[in-house]
mmCIF file of C-alpha atoms in Angstrom:
data_model
loop_
_atom_site.group_PDB
_atom_site.id
_atom_site.type_symbol
_atom_site.label_atom_id
_atom_site.label_comp_id
_atom_site.label_asym_id
_atom_site.label_seq_id
_atom_site.Cartn_x
_atom_site.Cartn_y
_atom_site.Cartn_z
ATOM 1 C CA MET W 1 129.094 24.824 147.172
ATOM 2 C CA PHE W 2 125.974 26.907 147.934
ATOM 3 C CA PHE W 3 128.212 29.049 150.261
ATOM 4 C CA ASP W 4 131.008 29.565 147.726
ATOM 5 C CA ILE W 5 131.021 32.607 145.498
ATOM 6 C CA GLN W 6 130.688 31.537 141.902
ATOM 7 C CA LYS W 7 132.842 34.296 140.373
ATOM 8 C CA ALA W 8 131.893 35.121 136.805
ATOM 9 C CA SER W 9 134.575 34.280 134.259
ATOM 10 C CA MET W 10 136.562 37.244 132.915
ATOM 11 C CA THR W 11 135.702 36.465 129.407
ATOM 12 C CA LYS W 12 131.982 36.804 130.076
ATOM 13 C CA ARG W 13 132.611 39.975 132.111
ATOM 14 C CA ILE W 14 134.663 41.585 129.485
ATOM 15 C CA SER W 15 131.994 40.625 126.833
ATOM 16 C CA ALA W 16 129.237 42.037 128.982
ATOM 17 C CA TRP W 17 131.192 45.178 129.617
ATOM 18 C CA LEU W 18 131.777 45.805 125.964
ATOM 19 C CA LEU W 19 128.147 45.409 125.055
ATOM 20 C CA ASP W 20 127.174 47.764 127.979
ATOM 21 C CA ILE W 21 129.786 50.275 126.871
ATOM 22 C CA ILE W 22 128.327 50.402 123.436
ATOM 23 C CA LEU W 23 124.869 50.941 124.838
ATOM 24 C CA LEU W 24 126.197 53.509 127.374
ATOM 25 C CA THR W 25 127.843 55.439 124.459
ATOM 26 C CA ILE W 26 124.732 55.479 122.452
ATOM 27 C CA ALA W 27 122.581 56.640 125.484
ATOM 28 C CA ALA W 28 124.998 59.339 126.655
ATOM 29 C CA THR W 29 125.421 60.678 123.069
ATOM 30 C CA GLY W 30 121.597 60.924 122.818
ATOM 31 C CA PHE W 31 121.167 62.585 126.183
ATOM 32 C CA GLY W 32 124.103 64.841 125.584
ATOM 33 C CA PHE W 33 122.352 65.985 122.323
ATOM 34 C CA LEU W 34 119.038 66.729 124.174
ATOM 35 C CA VAL W 35 121.011 68.598 126.869
ATOM 36 C CA SER W 36 122.837 70.709 124.339
ATOM 37 C CA LYS W 37 119.472 71.702 122.699
ATOM 38 C CA ALA W 38 117.980 72.501 126.102
ATOM 39 C CA VAL W 39 120.847 74.831 127.112
ATOM 40 C CA GLY W 40 121.150 76.402 123.587
ATOM 41 C CA TYR W 41 124.765 75.298 123.125
ATOM 42 C CA ASP W 42 124.685 75.854 119.239
ATOM 43 C CA ALA W 43 124.080 79.600 119.681
ATOM 44 C CA ARG W 44 126.818 80.047 122.227
ATOM 45 C CA TYR W 45 129.197 78.200 120.138
ATOM 46 C CA ASP W 46 128.289 80.258 116.995
ATOM 47 C CA GLU W 47 128.810 83.420 118.995
ATOM 48 C CA LEU W 48 132.355 82.302 119.852
ATOM 49 C CA GLU W 49 133.135 81.323 116.416
ATOM 50 C CA ALA W 50 131.962 84.664 115.207
ATOM 51 C CA TYR W 51 134.499 86.406 117.506
ATOM 52 C CA TYR W 52 137.197 84.283 116.081
ATOM 53 C CA ALA W 53 136.230 84.890 112.404
ATOM 54 C CA ARG W 54 136.135 88.667 113.063
ATOM 55 C CA TYR W 55 139.754 88.597 114.436
ATOM 56 C CA GLU W 56 140.753 86.288 111.646
ATOM 57 C CA SER W 57 139.417 88.575 108.999
ATOM 58 C CA GLU W 58 140.746 91.827 110.767
ATOM 59 C CA TYR W 59 144.291 90.524 111.161
ATOM 60 C CA GLY W 60 144.460 88.323 108.209
ATOM 61 C CA VAL W 61 145.233 85.158 110.097
ATOM 62 C CA SER W 62 143.947 81.726 110.925
ATOM 63 C CA PHE W 63 143.596 80.193 114.425
ATOM 64 C CA HIS W 64 142.585 76.731 113.050
ATOM 65 C CA ILE W 65 146.129 75.474 112.256
ATOM 66 C CA SER W 66 148.287 72.851 113.591
ATOM 67 C CA GLU W 67 151.459 73.340 115.607
ATOM 68 C CA ALA W 68 153.618 72.227 112.622
ATOM 69 C CA GLU W 69 151.766 74.903 110.451
ATOM 70 C CA LEU W 70 152.299 77.403 113.244
ATOM 71 C CA ALA W 71 156.018 76.699 113.269
ATOM 72 C CA ALA W 72 156.138 77.071 109.598
ATOM 73 C CA LEU W 73 154.797 80.647 109.554
ATOM 74 C CA THR W 74 156.989 83.532 108.472
ATOM 75 C CA PRO W 75 158.035 86.072 111.052
ATOM 76 C CA GLU W 76 155.437 88.568 109.745
ATOM 77 C CA GLU W 77 152.577 85.969 109.847
ATOM 78 C CA THR W 78 153.626 85.042 113.485
ATOM 79 C CA ALA W 79 153.629 88.710 114.405
ATOM 80 C CA ARG W 80 150.154 89.181 113.101
ATOM 81 C CA ILE W 81 148.875 86.099 115.100
ATOM 82 C CA GLU W 82 150.597 87.607 118.262
ATOM 83 C CA ARG W 83 148.790 90.977 117.747
ATOM 84 C CA ALA W 84 145.544 89.169 117.055
ATOM 85 C CA SER W 85 145.950 87.172 120.281
ATOM 86 C CA GLU W 86 146.720 90.244 122.303
ATOM 87 C CA ALA W 87 143.671 91.942 121.009
ATOM 88 C CA MET W 88 141.580 88.849 121.710
ATOM 89 C CA ASN W 89 142.868 88.530 125.338
ATOM 90 C CA SER W 90 141.606 92.254 125.995
ATOM 91 C CA ASP W 91 138.116 91.557 124.519
ATOM 92 C CA ASP W 92 135.815 90.890 127.494
ATOM 93 C CA GLY W 93 132.963 89.896 125.214
ATOM 94 C CA LEU W 94 135.078 87.063 123.741
ATOM 95 C CA LYS W 95 136.257 85.932 127.044
ATOM 96 C CA ARG W 96 132.743 85.639 128.388
ATOM 97 C CA ALA W 97 131.821 83.757 125.255
ATOM 98 C CA TYR W 98 134.794 81.418 125.675
ATOM 99 C CA VAL W 99 134.115 80.692 129.381
ATOM 100 C CA LEU W 100 130.436 80.092 128.673
ATOM 101 C CA THR W 101 131.030 77.741 125.882
ATOM 102 C CA VAL W 102 133.638 75.722 127.780
ATOM 103 C CA ASN W 103 131.481 75.501 130.909
ATOM 104 C CA LEU W 104 128.406 74.421 128.640
ATOM 105 C CA THR W 105 130.654 71.875 127.056
ATOM 106 C CA LEU W 106 131.455 70.383 130.564
ATOM 107 C CA VAL W 107 127.868 70.563 131.609
ATOM 108 C CA ILE W 108 126.608 68.735 128.422
ATOM 109 C CA LEU W 109 129.509 66.181 128.646
ATOM 110 C CA SER W 110 128.863 65.417 132.300
ATOM 111 C CA LEU W 111 125.109 65.279 132.261
ATOM 112 C CA GLY W 112 124.985 63.204 129.142
ATOM 113 C CA ILE W 113 127.267 60.616 130.597
ATOM 114 C CA LEU W 114 125.442 60.770 134.001
ATOM 115 C CA LEU W 115 122.081 60.225 132.391
ATOM 116 C CA GLY W 116 123.577 57.414 130.324
ATOM 117 C CA PHE W 117 124.792 55.612 133.533
ATOM 118 C CA LEU W 118 121.474 56.099 135.273
ATOM 119 C CA LEU W 119 119.742 54.465 132.390
ATOM 120 C CA VAL W 120 122.199 51.586 131.406
ATOM 121 C CA GLU W 121 123.677 50.873 134.825
ATOM 122 C CA LEU W 122 120.783 51.816 137.232
ATOM 123 C CA ALA W 123 117.392 51.811 135.808
ATOM 124 C CA ILE W 124 117.623 48.806 133.586
ATOM 125 C CA PRO W 125 119.387 46.706 136.346
ATOM 126 C CA LEU W 126 116.616 47.669 138.700
ATOM 127 C CA PHE W 127 114.000 46.591 136.109
ATOM 128 C CA PHE W 128 115.722 43.292 135.364
ATOM 129 C CA GLY W 129 116.650 42.615 139.019
ATOM 130 C CA ASN W 130 119.900 41.336 140.643
ATOM 131 C CA GLY W 131 121.867 44.330 139.142
ATOM 132 C CA GLN W 132 121.677 42.854 135.628
ATOM 133 C CA THR W 133 122.680 45.228 132.772
ATOM 134 C CA VAL W 134 121.678 44.207 129.253
ATOM 135 C CA GLY W 135 125.231 42.858 128.881
ATOM 136 C CA LYS W 136 125.053 40.914 132.002
ATOM 137 C CA LYS W 137 121.618 39.515 131.037
ATOM 138 C CA VAL W 138 122.961 38.431 127.676
ATOM 139 C CA PHE W 139 125.979 36.638 129.260
ATOM 140 C CA GLY W 140 124.291 35.215 132.303
ATOM 141 C CA LEU W 141 125.850 37.326 134.970
ATOM 142 C CA CYS W 142 124.381 39.253 137.873
ATOM 143 C CA LEU W 143 125.273 41.204 140.987
ATOM 144 C CA MET W 144 124.990 40.369 144.664
ATOM 145 C CA GLN W 145 126.412 41.681 147.895
ATOM 146 C CA LYS W 146 129.620 40.101 149.015
ATOM 147 C CA ASP W 147 127.756 38.366 151.848
ATOM 148 C CA GLN W 148 125.682 36.542 149.311
ATOM 149 C CA THR W 149 122.505 38.374 149.939
ATOM 150 C CA LYS W 150 120.535 40.176 147.251
ATOM 151 C CA LEU W 151 121.846 43.466 145.832
ATOM 152 C CA ARG W 152 120.573 46.479 147.608
ATOM 153 C CA PRO W 153 119.351 49.463 145.602
ATOM 154 C CA VAL W 154 121.361 51.880 147.522
ATOM 155 C CA CYS W 155 124.506 49.765 146.885
ATOM 156 C CA LEU W 156 123.710 49.688 143.105
ATOM 157 C CA ALA W 157 123.286 53.505 143.138
ATOM 158 C CA ILE W 158 126.697 53.868 144.985
ATOM 159 C CA ARG W 159 128.211 51.476 142.472
ATOM 160 C CA THR W 160 126.879 53.402 139.500
ATOM 161 C CA ILE W 161 127.071 57.000 140.518
ATOM 162 C CA LEU W 162 130.158 57.158 142.859
ATOM 163 C CA GLY W 163 132.073 54.272 141.420
ATOM 164 C CA LYS W 164 131.493 53.964 137.672
ATOM 165 C CA TYR W 165 130.375 57.577 136.955
ATOM 166 C CA ALA W 166 132.290 59.837 139.296
ATOM 167 C CA VAL W 167 135.602 58.053 139.972
ATOM 168 C CA GLU W 168 136.181 55.670 137.058
ATOM 169 C CA THR W 169 134.695 57.912 134.280
ATOM 170 C CA MET W 170 134.447 61.580 135.015
ATOM 171 C CA VAL W 171 137.782 62.011 136.755
ATOM 172 C CA PRO W 172 139.744 60.657 133.667
ATOM 173 C CA VAL W 173 137.291 62.485 131.273
ATOM 174 C CA LEU W 174 137.928 65.843 133.098
ATOM 175 C CA MET W 175 141.623 65.193 132.975
ATOM 176 C CA ILE W 176 141.596 64.539 129.408
ATOM 177 C CA PHE W 177 139.505 67.616 128.779
ATOM 178 C CA MET W 178 142.003 69.845 130.763
ATOM 179 C CA LEU W 179 144.899 68.306 128.926
ATOM 180 C CA LEU W 180 143.371 69.120 125.533
ATOM 181 C CA ALA W 181 142.711 72.586 126.695
ATOM 182 C CA ASN W 182 146.191 72.933 128.165
ATOM 183 C CA MET W 183 144.805 73.602 131.604
ATOM 184 C CA ILE W 184 146.811 70.899 133.248
ATOM 185 C CA GLY W 185 150.134 69.284 132.722
ATOM 186 C CA ILE W 186 151.710 65.862 133.585
ATOM 187 C CA ALA W 187 149.523 65.710 136.689
ATOM 188 C CA GLY W 188 146.440 64.889 134.494
ATOM 189 C CA THR W 189 148.248 62.088 132.811
ATOM 190 C CA ALA W 190 149.466 60.709 136.259
ATOM 191 C CA VAL W 191 145.962 60.715 137.607
ATOM 192 C CA ILE W 192 144.596 58.712 134.606
ATOM 193 C CA VAL W 193 147.488 56.222 134.781
ATOM 194 C CA LEU W 194 147.116 55.774 138.589
ATOM 195 C CA ILE W 195 143.358 55.029 138.394
ATOM 196 C CA SER W 196 143.967 52.645 135.478
ATOM 197 C CA LEU W 197 146.725 50.819 137.519
ATOM 198 C CA LEU W 198 144.598 50.648 140.684
ATOM 199 C CA GLN W 199 141.747 49.174 138.758
ATOM 200 C CA LEU W 200 144.114 46.517 137.227
ATOM 201 C CA VAL W 201 145.596 45.686 140.566
ATOM 202 C CA LEU W 202 142.240 45.311 142.345
ATOM 203 C CA ILE W 203 140.806 43.026 139.537
ATOM 204 C CA ILE W 204 143.926 40.821 139.620
ATOM 205 C CA ARG W 205 144.653 40.717 143.426
ATOM 206 C CA THR W 206 141.161 40.760 145.129
ATOM 207 C CA SER W 207 139.709 37.369 145.900
ATOM 208 C CA SER W 208 136.480 38.328 144.064
ATOM 209 C CA ASN W 209 138.262 40.099 141.148
ATOM 210 C CA SER W 210 136.498 43.405 142.036
ATOM 211 C CA ALA W 211 137.013 46.788 140.389
ATOM 212 C CA LEU W 212 136.714 50.072 142.321
ATOM 213 C CA HIS W 213 132.995 50.267 141.852
ATOM 214 C CA ASP W 214 132.361 46.845 143.388
ATOM 215 C CA ILE W 215 134.766 47.812 146.343
ATOM 216 C CA PHE W 216 132.607 50.945 147.074
ATOM 217 C CA ALA W 217 129.305 48.998 146.892
ATOM 218 C CA ASP W 218 130.544 45.824 148.503
ATOM 219 C CA THR W 219 129.249 43.909 145.467
ATOM 220 C CA VAL W 220 130.477 41.036 143.283
ATOM 221 C CA VAL W 221 129.771 39.932 139.750
ATOM 222 C CA VAL W 222 128.717 36.253 139.703
ATOM 223 C CA ASP W 223 127.353 33.564 137.490
ATOM 224 C CA ALA W 224 123.604 33.941 137.540
ATOM 225 C CA LYS W 225 122.761 30.175 137.109
ATOM 226 C CA SER W 226 125.114 28.688 139.566
ATOM 227 C CA GLN W 227 125.219 31.331 142.370
ATOM 228 C CA LYS W 228 122.817 31.023 145.321
ATOM 229 C CA ILE W 229 121.685 34.412 146.390
ATOM 230 C CA PHE W 230 119.776 34.764 149.787
ATOM 231 C CA ASP W 231 117.155 37.372 150.650
ATOM 232 C CA ASP W 232 119.116 38.418 153.760
ATOM 233 C CA LEU W 233 121.649 37.092 156.282
ATOM 234 C CA LYS W 234 118.865 35.472 158.226
ATOM 235 C CA ALA W 235 117.686 33.465 155.288
ATOM 236 C CA LYS W 236 121.417 32.408 154.677
ATOM 237 C CA GLU W 237 121.844 31.350 158.206
ATOM 238 C CA ASP W 238 118.502 29.389 158.109
ATOM 239 C CA TYR W 239 119.585 27.624 154.926
ATOM 240 C CA LYS W 240 122.939 26.687 156.514
ATOM 241 C CA ILE W 241 121.157 25.202 159.478
ATOM 242 C CA LYS W 242 118.937 23.135 157.352
ATOM 243 C CA MET W 243 121.847 21.947 155.308
ATOM 244 C CA GLU W 244 123.594 20.835 158.515
ATOM 245 C CA LYS W 245 120.487 18.980 159.873
ATOM 246 C CA GLY W 246 120.042 17.330 156.422
ATOM 247 C CA ILE W 247 116.757 18.881 155.917
ATOM 248 C CA LEU W 248 117.563 20.108 152.408
#
């Protein structure tokens, strides 16, 4: 029994994940707000809106309309929007303001989420030990290496930064951002679907029910109370020998 992996139940894992997602969202939002203030996002956004307001006033149009409203415009109104769009496309100041605002949005989004992950999924687990986030602590779960040794900090960092942040979060977030900005087509949706399907297959088919981040870090989520975790492989081997000799 001591050498079996005591896998955590999916109910507990999902419950812990939901609690951590709530905390992560709060943390990322707070960090994003601080980053936005540090880079002066509000001033850049107001500058861009001022350009739009100027062209709306000059051409008597509104750019804040839905596709249905756009389709319902008269030929004259549509012609005005087209002329305004042509003028805006030749305005170097507006293009600079637009590119800067988009870039700052991406910086704020990515840094806010990264800092949120570093707090919720790295700093707190290092403080609690055994890779326990607040959610895992509440529901009695922890992390270990798949060889049943203690979680290594470098593996926790890989799990958090490469697995959870970069691949599982930022790739879909960037795809969604590009889809909303009409910068990418069906390929963006395909990437999101493929990552989601891969996650599902891994969780269902792997013996340890591991997601991508656990595959990257060679970790497994286990029941904290019943799982025996060794300091290192030597300690595991010594324990096994003592068990065979009946010393324990």
